[in-house]
PDB file of C-alpha atoms in Angstrom:
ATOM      1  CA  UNK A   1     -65.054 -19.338   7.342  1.00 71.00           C
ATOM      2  CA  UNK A   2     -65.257 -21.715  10.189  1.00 78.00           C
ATOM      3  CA  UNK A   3     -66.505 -20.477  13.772  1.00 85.00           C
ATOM      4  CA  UNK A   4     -64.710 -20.020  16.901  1.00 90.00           C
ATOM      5  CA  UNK A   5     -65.646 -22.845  19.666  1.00 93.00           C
ATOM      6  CA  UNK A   6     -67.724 -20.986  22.264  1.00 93.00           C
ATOM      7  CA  UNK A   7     -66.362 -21.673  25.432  1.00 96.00           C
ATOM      8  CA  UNK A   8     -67.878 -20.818  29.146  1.00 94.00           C
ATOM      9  CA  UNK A   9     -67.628 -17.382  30.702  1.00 93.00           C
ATOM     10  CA  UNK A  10     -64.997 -16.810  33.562  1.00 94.00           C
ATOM     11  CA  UNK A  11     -67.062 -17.643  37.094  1.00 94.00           C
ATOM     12  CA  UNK A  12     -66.003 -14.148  38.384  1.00 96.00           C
ATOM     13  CA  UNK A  13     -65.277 -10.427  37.415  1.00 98.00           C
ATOM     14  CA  UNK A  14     -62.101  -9.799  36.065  1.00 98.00           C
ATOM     15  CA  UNK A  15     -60.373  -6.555  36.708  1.00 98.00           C
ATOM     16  CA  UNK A  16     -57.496  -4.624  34.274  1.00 98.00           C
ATOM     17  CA  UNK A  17     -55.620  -2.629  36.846  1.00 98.00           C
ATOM     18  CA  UNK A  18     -53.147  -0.264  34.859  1.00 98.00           C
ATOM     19  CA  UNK A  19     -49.898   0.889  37.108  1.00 98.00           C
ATOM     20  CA  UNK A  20     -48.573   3.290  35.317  1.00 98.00           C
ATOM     21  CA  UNK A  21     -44.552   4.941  36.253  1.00 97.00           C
ATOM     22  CA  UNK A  22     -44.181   8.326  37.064  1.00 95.00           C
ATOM     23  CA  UNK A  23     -40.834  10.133  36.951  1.00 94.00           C
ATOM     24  CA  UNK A  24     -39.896   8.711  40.276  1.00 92.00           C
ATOM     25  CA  UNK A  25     -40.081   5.464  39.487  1.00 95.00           C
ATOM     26  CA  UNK A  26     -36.856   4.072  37.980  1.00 93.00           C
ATOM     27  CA  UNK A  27     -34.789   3.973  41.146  1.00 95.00           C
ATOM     28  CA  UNK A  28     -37.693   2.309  43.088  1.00 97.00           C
ATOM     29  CA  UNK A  29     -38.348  -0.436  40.395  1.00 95.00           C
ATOM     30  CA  UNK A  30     -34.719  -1.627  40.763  1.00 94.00           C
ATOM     31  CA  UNK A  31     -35.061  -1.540  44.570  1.00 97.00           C
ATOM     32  CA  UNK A  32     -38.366  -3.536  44.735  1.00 97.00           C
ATOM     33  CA  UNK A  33     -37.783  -5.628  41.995  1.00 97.00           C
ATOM     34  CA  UNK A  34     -36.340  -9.245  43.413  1.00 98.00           C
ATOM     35  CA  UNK A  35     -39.260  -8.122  46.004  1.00 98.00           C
ATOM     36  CA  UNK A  36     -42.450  -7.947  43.170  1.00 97.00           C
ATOM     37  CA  UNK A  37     -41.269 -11.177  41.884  1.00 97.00           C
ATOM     38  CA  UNK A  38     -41.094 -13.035  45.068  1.00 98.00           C
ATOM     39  CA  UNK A  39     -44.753 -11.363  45.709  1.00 97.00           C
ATOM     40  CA  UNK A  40     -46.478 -12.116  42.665  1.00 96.00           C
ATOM     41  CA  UNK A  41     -44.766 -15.904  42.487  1.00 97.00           C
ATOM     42  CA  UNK A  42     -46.113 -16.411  46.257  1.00 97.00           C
ATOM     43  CA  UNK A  43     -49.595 -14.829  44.772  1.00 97.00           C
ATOM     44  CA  UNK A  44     -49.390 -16.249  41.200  1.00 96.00           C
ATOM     45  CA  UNK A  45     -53.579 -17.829  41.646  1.00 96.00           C
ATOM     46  CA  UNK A  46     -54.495 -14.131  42.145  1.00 96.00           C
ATOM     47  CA  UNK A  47     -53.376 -13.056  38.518  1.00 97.00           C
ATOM     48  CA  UNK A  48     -54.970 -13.937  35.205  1.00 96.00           C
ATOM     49  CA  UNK A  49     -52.189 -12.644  33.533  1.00 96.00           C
ATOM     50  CA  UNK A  50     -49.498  -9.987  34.435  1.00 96.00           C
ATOM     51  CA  UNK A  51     -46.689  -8.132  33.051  1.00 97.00           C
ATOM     52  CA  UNK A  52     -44.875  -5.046  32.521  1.00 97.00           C
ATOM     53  CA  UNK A  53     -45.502  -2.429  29.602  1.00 98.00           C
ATOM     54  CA  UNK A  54     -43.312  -0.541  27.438  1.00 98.00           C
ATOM     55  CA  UNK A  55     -44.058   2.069  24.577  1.00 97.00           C
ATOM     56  CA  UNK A  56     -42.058  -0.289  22.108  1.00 98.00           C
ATOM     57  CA  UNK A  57     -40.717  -3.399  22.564  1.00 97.00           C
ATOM     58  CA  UNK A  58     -37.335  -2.673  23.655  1.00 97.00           C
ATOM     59  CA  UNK A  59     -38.552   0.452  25.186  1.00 97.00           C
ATOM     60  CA  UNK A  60     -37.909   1.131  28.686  1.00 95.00           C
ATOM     61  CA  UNK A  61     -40.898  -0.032  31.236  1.00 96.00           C
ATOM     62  CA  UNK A  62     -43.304   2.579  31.375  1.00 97.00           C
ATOM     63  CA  UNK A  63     -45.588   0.435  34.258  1.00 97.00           C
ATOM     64  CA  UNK A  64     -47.528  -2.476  34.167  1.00 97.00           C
ATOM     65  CA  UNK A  65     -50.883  -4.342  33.630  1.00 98.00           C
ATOM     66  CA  UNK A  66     -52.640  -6.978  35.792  1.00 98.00           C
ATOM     67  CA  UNK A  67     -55.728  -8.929  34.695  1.00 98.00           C
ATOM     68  CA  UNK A  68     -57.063 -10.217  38.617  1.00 98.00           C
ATOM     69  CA  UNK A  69     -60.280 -11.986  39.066  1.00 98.00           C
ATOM     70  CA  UNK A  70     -62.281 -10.012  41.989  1.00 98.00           C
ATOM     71  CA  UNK A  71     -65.969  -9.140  43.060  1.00 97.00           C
ATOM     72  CA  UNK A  72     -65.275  -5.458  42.949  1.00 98.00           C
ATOM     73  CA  UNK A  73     -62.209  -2.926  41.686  1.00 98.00           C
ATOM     74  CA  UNK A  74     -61.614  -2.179  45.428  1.00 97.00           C
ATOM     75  CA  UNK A  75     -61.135  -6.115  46.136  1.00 97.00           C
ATOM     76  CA  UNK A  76     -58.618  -6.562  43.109  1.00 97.00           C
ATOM     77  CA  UNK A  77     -56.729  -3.873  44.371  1.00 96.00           C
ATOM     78  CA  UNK A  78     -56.438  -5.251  47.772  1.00 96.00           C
ATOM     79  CA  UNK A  79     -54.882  -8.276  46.616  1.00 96.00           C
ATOM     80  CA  UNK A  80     -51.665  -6.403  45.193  1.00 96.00           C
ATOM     81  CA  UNK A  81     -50.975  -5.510  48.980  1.00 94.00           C
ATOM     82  CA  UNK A  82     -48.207  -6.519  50.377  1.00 95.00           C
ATOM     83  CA  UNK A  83     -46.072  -6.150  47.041  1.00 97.00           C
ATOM     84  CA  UNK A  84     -43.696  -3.850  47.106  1.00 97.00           C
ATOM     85  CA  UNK A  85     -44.069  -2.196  44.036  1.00 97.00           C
ATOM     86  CA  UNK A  86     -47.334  -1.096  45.515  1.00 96.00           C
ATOM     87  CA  UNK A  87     -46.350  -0.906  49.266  1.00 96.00           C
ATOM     88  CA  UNK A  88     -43.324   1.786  48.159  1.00 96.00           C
ATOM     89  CA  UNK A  89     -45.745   4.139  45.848  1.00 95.00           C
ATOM     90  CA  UNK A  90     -43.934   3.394  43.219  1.00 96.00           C
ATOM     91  CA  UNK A  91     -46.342   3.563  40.624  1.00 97.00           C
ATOM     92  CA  UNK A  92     -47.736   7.276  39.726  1.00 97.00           C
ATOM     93  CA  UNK A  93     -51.269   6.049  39.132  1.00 97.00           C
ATOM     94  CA  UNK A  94     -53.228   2.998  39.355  1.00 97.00           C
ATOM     95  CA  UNK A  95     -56.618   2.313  38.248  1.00 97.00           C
ATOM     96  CA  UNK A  96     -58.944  -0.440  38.091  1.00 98.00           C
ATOM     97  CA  UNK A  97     -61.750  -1.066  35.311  1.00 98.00           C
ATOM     98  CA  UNK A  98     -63.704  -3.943  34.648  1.00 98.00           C
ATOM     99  CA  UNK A  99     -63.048  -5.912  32.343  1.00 97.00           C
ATOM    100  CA  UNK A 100     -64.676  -9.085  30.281  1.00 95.00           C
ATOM    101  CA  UNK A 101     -62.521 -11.682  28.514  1.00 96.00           C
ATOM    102  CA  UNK A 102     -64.646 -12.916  25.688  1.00 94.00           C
ATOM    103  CA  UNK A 103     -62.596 -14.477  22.903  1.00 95.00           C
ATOM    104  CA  UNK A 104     -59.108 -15.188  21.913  1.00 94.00           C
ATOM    105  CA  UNK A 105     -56.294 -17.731  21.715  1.00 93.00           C
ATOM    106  CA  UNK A 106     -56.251 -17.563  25.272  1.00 91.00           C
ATOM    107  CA  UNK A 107     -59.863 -18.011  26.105  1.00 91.00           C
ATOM    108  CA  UNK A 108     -59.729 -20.905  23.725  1.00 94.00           C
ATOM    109  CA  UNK A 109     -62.646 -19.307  21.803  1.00 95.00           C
ATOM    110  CA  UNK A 110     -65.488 -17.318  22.308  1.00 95.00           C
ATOM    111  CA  UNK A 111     -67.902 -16.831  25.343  1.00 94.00           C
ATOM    112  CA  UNK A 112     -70.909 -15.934  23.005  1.00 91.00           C
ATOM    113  CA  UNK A 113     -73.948 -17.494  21.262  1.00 88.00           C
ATOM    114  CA  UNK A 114     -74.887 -15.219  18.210  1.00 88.00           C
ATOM    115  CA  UNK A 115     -78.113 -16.227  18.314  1.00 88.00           C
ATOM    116  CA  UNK A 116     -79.022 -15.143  21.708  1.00 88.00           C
ATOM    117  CA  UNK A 117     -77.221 -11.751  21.241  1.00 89.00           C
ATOM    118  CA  UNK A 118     -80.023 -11.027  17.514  1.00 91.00           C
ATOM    119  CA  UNK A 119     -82.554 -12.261  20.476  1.00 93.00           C
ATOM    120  CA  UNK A 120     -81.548  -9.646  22.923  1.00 92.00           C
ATOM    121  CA  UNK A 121     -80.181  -6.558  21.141  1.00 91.00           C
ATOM    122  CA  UNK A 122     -80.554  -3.964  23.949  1.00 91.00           C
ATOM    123  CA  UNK A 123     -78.527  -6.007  26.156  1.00 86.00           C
ATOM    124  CA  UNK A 124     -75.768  -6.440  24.098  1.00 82.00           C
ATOM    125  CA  UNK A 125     -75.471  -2.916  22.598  1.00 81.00           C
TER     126      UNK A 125
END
């Protein structure tokens, strides 16, 4: 079995920040829609990645997921102002935890050295 390339951790936090509909939302996400789009293409640098969610995949949208780099939950928030999907309340809840990309296909590998992890247990566990 061959090893993943270990690649460099992001330079900054990265934040998940789940939006998730409420029973108000439907008529709201068609109004704001051509809106949201317009924002996040103006904003695309702020995003790792973005999209809407759905229970299955042909499922209605039941809210949406950002991935934004930022020093604190509080400061990726802030940069969602201004779209309208967050300006008209649309969403029932949003919350923000950190979060650390560490491997994938979209990393292009892995961010960690097993060695130094056996070397440093209680950090890592």
């Amino acid at each position: 079995m061959s090893k993943a390339k270990r690649v460099p951790r992001l330079d900054q936090h990265t934040w998940l920040v789940t939006c998730l509909d409420g029973p108000e939302t439907p008529p709201l996400r068609n109004e704001h829609l051509f809106g949201h789009l317009d924002h996040i293409e103006a904003n695309n640098a702020d995003y790792r990645v973005a999209g809407p969610i759905r229970e299955t995949p042909d499922g209605p949208i039941i809210g949406s997921i950002f991935l934004i780099p930022a020093d604190s939950a509080d400061a990726a928030i802030s940069k969602m102002e201004g779209d309208p999907y967050i300006s008209s309340g649309m969403y029932a809840s949003i919350t923000a935890v950190h979060f650390a990309p560490a491997c994938g296909d979209w990393m292009g590998g892995v961010i960690w050295d097993q060695d130094e992890i056996r070397a440093n247990m209680a950090k890592y566990t």
